[in-house]
Protein backbone atom coordinates (compact mmCIF):
# COMPACT_ATOMS: atom_id res chain seq x y z
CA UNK A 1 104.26 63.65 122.08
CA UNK A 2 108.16 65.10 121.32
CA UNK A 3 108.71 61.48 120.03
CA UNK A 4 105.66 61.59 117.86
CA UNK A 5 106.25 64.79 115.94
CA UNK A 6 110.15 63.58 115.55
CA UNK A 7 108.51 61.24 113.72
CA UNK A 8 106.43 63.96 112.00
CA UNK A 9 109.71 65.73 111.47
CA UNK A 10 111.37 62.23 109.75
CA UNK A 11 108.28 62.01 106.97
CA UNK A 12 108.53 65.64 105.98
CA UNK A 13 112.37 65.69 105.47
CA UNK A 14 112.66 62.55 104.04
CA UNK A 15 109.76 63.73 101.59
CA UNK A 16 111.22 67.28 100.99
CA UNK A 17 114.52 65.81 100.23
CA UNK A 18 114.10 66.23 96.39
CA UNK A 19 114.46 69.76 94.76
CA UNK A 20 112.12 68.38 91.94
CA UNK A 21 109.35 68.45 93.94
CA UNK A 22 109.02 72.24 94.74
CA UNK A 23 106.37 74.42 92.50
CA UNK A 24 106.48 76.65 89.56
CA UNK A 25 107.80 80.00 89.09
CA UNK A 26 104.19 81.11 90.19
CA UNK A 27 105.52 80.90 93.71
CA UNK A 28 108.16 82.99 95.47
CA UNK A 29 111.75 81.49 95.57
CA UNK A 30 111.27 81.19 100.03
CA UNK A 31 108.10 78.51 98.74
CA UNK A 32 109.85 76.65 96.43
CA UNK A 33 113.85 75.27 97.00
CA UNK A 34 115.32 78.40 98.82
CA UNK A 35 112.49 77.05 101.78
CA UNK A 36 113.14 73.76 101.08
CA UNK A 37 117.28 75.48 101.36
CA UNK A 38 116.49 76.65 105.17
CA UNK A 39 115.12 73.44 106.19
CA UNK A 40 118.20 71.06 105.45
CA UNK A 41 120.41 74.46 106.59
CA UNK A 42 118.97 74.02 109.94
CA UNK A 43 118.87 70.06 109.90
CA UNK A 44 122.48 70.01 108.60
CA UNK A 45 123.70 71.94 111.52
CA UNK A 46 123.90 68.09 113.00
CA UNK A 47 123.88 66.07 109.84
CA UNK A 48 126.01 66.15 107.46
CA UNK A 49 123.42 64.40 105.10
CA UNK A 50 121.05 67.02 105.10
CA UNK A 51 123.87 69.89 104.22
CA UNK A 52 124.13 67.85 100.99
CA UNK A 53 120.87 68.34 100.39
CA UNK A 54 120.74 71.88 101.52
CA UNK A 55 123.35 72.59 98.91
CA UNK A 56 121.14 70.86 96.22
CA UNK A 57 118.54 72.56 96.69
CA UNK A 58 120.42 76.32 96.57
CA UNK A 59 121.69 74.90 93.52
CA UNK A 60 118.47 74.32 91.76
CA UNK A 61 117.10 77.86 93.50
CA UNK A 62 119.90 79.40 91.99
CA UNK A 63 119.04 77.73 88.38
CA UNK A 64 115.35 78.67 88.98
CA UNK A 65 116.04 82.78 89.50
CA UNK A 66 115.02 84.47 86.22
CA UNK A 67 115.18 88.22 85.52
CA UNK A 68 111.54 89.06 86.31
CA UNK A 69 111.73 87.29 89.79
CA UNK A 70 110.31 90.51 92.44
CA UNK A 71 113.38 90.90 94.85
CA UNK A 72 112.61 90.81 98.16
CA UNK A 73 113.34 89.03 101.42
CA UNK A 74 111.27 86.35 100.15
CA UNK A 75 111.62 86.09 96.55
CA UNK A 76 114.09 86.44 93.78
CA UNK A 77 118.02 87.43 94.80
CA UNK A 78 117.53 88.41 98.04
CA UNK A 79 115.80 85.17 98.87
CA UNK A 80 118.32 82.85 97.36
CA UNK A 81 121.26 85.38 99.71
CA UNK A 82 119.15 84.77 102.70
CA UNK A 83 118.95 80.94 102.32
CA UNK A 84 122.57 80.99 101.34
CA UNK A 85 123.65 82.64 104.63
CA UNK A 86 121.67 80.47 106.75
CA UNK A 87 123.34 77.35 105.08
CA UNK A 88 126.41 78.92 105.74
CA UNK A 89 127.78 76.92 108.86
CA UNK A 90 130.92 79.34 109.09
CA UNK A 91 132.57 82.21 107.81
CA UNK A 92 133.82 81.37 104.34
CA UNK A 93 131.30 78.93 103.34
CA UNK A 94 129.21 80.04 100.23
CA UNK A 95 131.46 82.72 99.91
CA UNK A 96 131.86 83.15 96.60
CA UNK A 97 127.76 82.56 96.12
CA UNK A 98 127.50 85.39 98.84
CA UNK A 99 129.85 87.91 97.36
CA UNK A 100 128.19 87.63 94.11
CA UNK A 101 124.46 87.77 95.31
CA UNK A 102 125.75 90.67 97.40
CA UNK A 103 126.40 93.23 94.84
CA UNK A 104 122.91 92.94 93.58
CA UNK A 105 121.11 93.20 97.13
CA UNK A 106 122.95 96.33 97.91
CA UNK A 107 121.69 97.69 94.42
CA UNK A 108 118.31 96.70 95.11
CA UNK A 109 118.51 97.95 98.42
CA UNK A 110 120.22 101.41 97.76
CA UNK A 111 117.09 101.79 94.90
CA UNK A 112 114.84 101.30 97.51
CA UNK A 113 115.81 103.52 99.70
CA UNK A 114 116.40 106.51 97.40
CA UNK A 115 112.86 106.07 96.31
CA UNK A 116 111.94 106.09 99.92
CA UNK A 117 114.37 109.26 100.72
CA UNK A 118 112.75 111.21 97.63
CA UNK A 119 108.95 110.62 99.09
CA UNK A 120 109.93 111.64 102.39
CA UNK A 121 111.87 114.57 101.46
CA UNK A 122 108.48 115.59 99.10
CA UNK A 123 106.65 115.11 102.03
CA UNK A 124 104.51 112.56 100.39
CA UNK A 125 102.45 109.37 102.01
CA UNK A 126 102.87 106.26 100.86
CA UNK A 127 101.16 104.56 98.46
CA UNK A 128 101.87 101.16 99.72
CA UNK A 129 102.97 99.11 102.64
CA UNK A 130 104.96 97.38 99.95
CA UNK A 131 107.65 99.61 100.62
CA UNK A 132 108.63 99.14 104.10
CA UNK A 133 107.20 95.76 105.08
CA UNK A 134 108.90 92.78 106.07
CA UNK A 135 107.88 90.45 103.38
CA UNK A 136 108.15 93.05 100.39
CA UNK A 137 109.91 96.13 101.63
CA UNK A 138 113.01 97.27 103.18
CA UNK A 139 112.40 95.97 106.39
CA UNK A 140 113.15 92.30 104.90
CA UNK A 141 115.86 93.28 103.23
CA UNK A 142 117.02 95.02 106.34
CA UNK A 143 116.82 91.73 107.87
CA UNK A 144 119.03 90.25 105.36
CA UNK A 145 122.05 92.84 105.66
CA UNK A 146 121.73 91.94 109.89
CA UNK A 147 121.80 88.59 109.33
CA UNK A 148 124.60 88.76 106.81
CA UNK A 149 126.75 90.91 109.32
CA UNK A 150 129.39 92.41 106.76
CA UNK A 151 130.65 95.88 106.96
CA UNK A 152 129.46 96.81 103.99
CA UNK A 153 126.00 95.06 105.19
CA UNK A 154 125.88 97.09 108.46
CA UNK A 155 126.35 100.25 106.72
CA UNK A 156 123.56 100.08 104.73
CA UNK A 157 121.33 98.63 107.12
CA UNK A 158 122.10 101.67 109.13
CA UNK A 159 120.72 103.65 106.22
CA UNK A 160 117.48 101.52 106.40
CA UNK A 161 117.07 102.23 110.13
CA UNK A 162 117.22 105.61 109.92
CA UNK A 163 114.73 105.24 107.06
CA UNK A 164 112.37 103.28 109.38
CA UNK A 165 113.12 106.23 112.27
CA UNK A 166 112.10 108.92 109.75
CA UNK A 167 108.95 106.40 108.52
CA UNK A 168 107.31 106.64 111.92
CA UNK A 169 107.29 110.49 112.33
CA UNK A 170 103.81 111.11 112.48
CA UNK A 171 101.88 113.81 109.65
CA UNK A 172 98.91 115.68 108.93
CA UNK A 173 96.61 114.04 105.98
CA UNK A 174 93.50 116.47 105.28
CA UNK A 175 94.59 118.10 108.92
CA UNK A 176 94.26 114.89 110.42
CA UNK A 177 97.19 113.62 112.30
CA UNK A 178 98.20 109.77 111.66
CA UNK A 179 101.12 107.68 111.91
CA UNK A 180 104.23 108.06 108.99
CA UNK A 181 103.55 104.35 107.92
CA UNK A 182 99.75 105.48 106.74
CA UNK A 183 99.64 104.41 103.49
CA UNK A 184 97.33 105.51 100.49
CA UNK A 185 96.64 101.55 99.46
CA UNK A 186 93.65 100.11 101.15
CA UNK A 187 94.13 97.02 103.40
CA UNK A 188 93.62 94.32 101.06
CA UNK A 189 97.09 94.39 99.12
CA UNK A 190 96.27 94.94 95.41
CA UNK A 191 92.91 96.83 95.76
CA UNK A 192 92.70 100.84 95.93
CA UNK A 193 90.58 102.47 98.94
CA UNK A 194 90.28 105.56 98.69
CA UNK A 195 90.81 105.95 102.29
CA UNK A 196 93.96 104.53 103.23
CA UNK A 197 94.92 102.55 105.91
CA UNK A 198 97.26 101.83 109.11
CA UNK A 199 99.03 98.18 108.94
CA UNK A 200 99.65 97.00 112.64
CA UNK A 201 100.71 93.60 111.46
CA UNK A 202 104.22 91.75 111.40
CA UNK A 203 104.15 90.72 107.81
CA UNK A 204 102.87 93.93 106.39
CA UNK A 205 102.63 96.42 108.77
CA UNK A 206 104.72 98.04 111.50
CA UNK A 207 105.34 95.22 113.80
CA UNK A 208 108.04 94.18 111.27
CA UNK A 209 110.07 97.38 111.75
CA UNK A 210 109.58 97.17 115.73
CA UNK A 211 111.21 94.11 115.18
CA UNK A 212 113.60 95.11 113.36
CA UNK A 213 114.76 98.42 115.00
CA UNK A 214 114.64 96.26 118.53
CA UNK A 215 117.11 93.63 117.52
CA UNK A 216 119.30 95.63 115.77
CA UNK A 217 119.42 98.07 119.03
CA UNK A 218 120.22 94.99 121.00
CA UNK A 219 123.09 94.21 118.78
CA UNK A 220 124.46 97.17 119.29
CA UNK A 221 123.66 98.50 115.71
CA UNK A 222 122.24 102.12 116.32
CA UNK A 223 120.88 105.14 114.63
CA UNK A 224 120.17 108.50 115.85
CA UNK A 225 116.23 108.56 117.50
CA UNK A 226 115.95 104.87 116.88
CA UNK A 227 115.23 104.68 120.44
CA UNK A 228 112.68 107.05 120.21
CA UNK A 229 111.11 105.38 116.85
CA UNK A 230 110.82 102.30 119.19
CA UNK A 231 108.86 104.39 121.92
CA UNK A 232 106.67 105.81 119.34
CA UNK A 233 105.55 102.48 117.61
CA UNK A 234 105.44 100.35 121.16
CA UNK A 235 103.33 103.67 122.03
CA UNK A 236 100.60 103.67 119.18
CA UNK A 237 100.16 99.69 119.58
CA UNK A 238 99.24 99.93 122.92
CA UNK A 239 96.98 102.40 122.47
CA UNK A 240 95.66 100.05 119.97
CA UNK A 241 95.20 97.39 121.74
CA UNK A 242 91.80 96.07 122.89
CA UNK A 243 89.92 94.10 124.87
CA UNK A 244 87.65 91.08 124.08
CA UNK A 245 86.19 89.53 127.11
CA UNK A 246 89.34 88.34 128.89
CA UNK A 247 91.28 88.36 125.31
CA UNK A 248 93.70 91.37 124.30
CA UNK A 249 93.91 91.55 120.81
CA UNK A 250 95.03 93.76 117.75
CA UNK A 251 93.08 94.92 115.15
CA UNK A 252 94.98 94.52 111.66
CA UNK A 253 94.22 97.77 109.65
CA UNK A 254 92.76 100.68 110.75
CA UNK A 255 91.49 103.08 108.13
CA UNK A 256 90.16 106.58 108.33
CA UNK A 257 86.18 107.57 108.97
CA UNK A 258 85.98 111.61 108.77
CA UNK A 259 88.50 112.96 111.19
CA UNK A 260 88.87 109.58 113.41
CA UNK A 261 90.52 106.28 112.79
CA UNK A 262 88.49 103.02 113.14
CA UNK A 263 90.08 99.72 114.09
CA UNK A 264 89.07 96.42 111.73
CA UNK A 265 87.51 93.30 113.55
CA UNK A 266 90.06 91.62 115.63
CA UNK A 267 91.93 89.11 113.26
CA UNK A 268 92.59 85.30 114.41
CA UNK A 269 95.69 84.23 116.26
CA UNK A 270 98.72 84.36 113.83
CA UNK A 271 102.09 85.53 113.48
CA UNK A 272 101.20 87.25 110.13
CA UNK A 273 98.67 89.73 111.62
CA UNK A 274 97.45 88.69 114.83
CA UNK A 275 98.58 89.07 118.52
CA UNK A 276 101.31 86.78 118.95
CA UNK A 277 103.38 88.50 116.23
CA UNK A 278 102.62 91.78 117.44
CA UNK A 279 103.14 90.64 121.38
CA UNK A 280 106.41 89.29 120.11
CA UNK A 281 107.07 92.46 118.65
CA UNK A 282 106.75 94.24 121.17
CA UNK A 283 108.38 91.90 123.94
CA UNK A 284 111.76 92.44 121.32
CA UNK A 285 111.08 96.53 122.10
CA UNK A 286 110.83 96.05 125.85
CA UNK A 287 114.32 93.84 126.02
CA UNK A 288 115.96 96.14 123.60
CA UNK A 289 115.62 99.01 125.96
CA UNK A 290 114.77 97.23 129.11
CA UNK A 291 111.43 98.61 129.18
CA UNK A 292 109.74 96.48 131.70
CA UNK A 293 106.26 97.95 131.63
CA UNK A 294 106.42 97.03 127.69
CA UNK A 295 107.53 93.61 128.90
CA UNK A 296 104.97 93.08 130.82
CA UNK A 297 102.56 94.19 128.06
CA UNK A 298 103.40 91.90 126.11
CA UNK A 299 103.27 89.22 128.92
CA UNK A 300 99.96 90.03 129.52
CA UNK A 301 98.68 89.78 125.99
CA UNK A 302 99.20 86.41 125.72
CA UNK A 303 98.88 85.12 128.84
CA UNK A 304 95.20 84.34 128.38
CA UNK A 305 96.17 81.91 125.74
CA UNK A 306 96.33 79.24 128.18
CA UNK A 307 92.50 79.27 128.68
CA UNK A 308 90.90 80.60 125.43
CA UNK A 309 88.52 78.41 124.01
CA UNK A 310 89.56 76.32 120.45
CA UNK A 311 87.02 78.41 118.45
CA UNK A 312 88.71 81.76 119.45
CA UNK A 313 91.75 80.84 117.90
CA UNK A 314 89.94 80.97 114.48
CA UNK A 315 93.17 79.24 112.91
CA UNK A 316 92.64 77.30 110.18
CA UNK A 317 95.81 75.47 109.08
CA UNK A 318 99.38 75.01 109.78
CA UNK A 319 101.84 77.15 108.36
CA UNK A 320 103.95 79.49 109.38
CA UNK A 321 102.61 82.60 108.40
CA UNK A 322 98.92 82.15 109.85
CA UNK A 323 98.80 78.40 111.12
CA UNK A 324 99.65 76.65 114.39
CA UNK A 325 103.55 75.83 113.63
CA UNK A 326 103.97 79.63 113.08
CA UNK A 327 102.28 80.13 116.89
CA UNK A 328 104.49 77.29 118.00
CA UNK A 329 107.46 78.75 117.34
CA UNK A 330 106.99 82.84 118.09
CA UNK A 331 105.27 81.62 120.93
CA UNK A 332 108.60 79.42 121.83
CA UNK A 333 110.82 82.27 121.59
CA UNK A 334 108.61 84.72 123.54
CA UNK A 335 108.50 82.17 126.54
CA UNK A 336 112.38 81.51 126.22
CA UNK A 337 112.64 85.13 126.76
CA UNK A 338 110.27 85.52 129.26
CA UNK A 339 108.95 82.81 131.50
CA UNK A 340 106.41 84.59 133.12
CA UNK A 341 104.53 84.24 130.02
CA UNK A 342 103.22 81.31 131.10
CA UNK A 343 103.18 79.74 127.98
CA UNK A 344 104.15 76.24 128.66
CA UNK A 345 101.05 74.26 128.26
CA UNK A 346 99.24 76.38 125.47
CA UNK A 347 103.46 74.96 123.19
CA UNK A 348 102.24 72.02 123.90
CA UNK A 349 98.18 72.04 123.34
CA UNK A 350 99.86 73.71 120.54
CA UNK A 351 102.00 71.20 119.42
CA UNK A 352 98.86 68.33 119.89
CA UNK A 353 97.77 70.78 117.09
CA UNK A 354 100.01 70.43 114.57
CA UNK A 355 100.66 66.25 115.35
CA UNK A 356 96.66 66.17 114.76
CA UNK A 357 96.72 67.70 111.59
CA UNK A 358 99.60 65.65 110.02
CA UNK A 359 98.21 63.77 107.41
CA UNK A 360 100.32 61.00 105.94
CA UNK A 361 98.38 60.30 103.02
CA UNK A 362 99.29 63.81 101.25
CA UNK A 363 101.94 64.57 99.86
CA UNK A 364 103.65 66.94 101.87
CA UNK A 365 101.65 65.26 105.01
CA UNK A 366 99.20 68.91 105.67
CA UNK A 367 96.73 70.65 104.13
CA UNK A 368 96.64 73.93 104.20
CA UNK A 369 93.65 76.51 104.17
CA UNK A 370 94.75 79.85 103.57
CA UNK A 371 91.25 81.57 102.07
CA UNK A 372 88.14 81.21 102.92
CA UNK A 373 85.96 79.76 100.49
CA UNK A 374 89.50 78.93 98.68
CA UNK A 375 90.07 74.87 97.73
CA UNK A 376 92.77 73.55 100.72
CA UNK A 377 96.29 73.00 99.34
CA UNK A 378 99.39 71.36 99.97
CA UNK A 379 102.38 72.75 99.80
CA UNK A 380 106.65 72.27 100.46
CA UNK A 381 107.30 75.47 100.82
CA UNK A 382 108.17 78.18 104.01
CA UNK A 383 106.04 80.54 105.16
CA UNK A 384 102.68 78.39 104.20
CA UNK A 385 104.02 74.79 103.74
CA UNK A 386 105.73 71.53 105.09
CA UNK A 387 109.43 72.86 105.49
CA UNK A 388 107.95 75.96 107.62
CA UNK A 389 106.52 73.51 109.40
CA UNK A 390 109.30 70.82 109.92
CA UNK A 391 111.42 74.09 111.13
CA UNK A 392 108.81 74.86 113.66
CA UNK A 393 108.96 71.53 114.78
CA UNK A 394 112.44 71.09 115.12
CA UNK A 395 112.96 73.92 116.62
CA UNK A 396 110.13 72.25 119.50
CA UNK A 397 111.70 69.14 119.91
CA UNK A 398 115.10 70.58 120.29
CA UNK A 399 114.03 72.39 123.54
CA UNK A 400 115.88 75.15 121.93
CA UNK A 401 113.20 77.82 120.36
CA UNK A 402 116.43 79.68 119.03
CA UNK A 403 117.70 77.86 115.50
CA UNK A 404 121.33 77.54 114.73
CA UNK A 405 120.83 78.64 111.58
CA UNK A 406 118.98 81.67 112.21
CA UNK A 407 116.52 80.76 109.64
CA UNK A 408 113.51 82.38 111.83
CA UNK A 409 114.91 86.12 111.36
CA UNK A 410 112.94 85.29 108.73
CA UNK A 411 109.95 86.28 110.32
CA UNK A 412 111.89 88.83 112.60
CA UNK A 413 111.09 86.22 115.48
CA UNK A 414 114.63 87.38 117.39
């Protein structure tokens, strides 16, 4: 099978190759040629053919950035900075590019978190997950200053842990005691509830600042209580966790009835919102602070993945975010960590997965379903496209879950 989806792997870079191909401005930057950046960044590790490319394509990224880009981790300057450093094969390379991007992420960032120190210090919730998340909020950005690893980088991603330690401090809403990350925005980004809700997921919610404050803590990058902002999250997701049949699971939201919170219907098996994300998440807690009870947590929630039926998966294409190359590779890294995950047949029924689905009449060679009821598409970019999915499958052919480019610290996988 490794020498089929190598050949998988061939067809999508040789059909990503050309910058011309990526969408409109509709799409963030990470979907269009800063994606199509991190796949020839990781490729040219090896091959000095696909650094060319990666280079063309941050050059027509940086020709597509326009003033009303959002700027985040996965759009706009930030974006084109974290493609930039993953391209960057040593110290020196893209400089220049990486000074000048620089300057602005630190602005953006600084902004950010002076909005986020003035709420706090009013003693106000938040309005939206927006603020802190990993795909929107200063946890991505966060992840950008790690993976950048300046001085001037570490300093203020110190000042975004500490905002993350401070976020997690629980409060009183109405007399009713809830986690700091509770935000006034209902679960369905865009629409009001009047009711709130909790995020437990790794793209929105709080796994992406477990993540976050876990690998930074094993890097040796450290705050004051970050430790105990770890215990508290690992903490309230336990507690959160259920059981369905022989499954563990997470719900994705919970939102407030009267005095109680209510967990949503368990979600399907993703990286975005479901278990292995938040498994993962936890599993980067537990070997922070060499917490083996949380280890084993972890191990445990995913260990029945080896026997769960196809229709409990519920997954429905092949992306990163919330498709089968996204559980390929956080599944990878979770079993490279830990063995005793047991994970080594469910990669590969995996894998089958994502082989089956390539289609070589389309374009990009997979179509992707990302809403119910929503006409399938098919797509270059990242998180839901063909060069997430290449990386994923690189990274599974390599025997080597871990990519030389870091490009997966995208998704706060390690």
């Amino acid at each position: 099978m490794t020498a089929s989806l190598a050949s998988v792997l061939g067809a999508l870079t040789e059909r990503l190759a050309d910058p011309r191909i990526a969408p409109g401005s509709q799409r963030s930057l990470l979907e269009r040629e800063g994606g199509l950046a991190l796949l020839y960044a990781e490729l040219g590790r090896h091959d000095p053919k696909a650094r060319a490319l990666a280079h063309r394509h941050l050059a027509a990224a940086n020709r597509s950035l326009t003033p009303a880009s959002p700027h985040t981790l996965f759009d706009g300057i930030p974006a084109l900075a974290f493609a930039a450093r993953c391209a960057a094969r040593q110290e020196g390379e893209y400089a220049a590019l990486l000074d000048g991007l620089d300057s602005s992420v630190f602005a953006i960032a600084r902004t950010r978190l002076e909005e986020e120190r003035r709420r706090l210090d009013a003693g106000e919730t938040l309005h939206t997950v927006r603020s802190f998340d990993l795909v929107s909020g200063l946890t991505g950005l966060g992840s950008y200053l790690f993976r950048r690893g300046t001085g001037d980088a570490e300093s203020l991603l110190r000042e975004i842990l500490a905002s993350l330690v401070r976020l997690v401090r629980p409060i009183r809403r109405d007399g009713v005691r809830l986690p700091g990350w509770w935000a006034e925005q209902g679960p369905v980004i865009g629409q009001e509830h009047r009711g709130g809700h909790v995020n437990l997921g790794m793209a929105h919610g709080i796994g992406g600042p477990l993540a976050l404050l876990a690998t930074t803590w094993t890097a040796g990058i450290r705050v004051p209580e970050q430790d105990a902002a770890l215990a508290e999250i690992v903490a309230f997701l336990v507690g959160w966790s259920d059981v369905d049949g022989s499954a563990r699971f997470w719900p994705p939201t919970l939102t407030l009835d009267g005095e109680r919170l209510t967990a949503s219907p368990r979600s399907r098996e993703s990286w975005c919102y479901g278990r292995p994300g938040i498994a993962r998440a936890i599993q980067l807690a537990g070997l922070a602070l060499h917490r083996e009870d949380w280890l084993t947590h972890a191990r445990e929630s995913v260990r029945d993945l080896a026997t769960l039926p196809g229709h409990r998966w519920e997954v429905r294409d092949t992306g990163l975010c919330h498709g089968w190359s996204g559980l390929l590779h956080v599944l990878g890294r979770m079993q490279h960590d830990d063995p005793g995950c047991g994970l080594g047949t469910v990669l590969d029924r995996i894998a089958g997965r994502v082989l089956a689905e390539f289609d070589p009449r389309m374009p990009f060679g997979y179509r992707q379903h990302s809403r119910p009821g929503a006409p399938p598409t098919d797509e270059p970019g990242f998180l839901t496209g063909a060069a997430g999915i290449a990386l994923a499958v690189h990274a599974y052919c390599s025997a080597e879950p871990k990519p030389a480019s870091g490009w997966d610290s995208a998704l706060l996988a390690g």
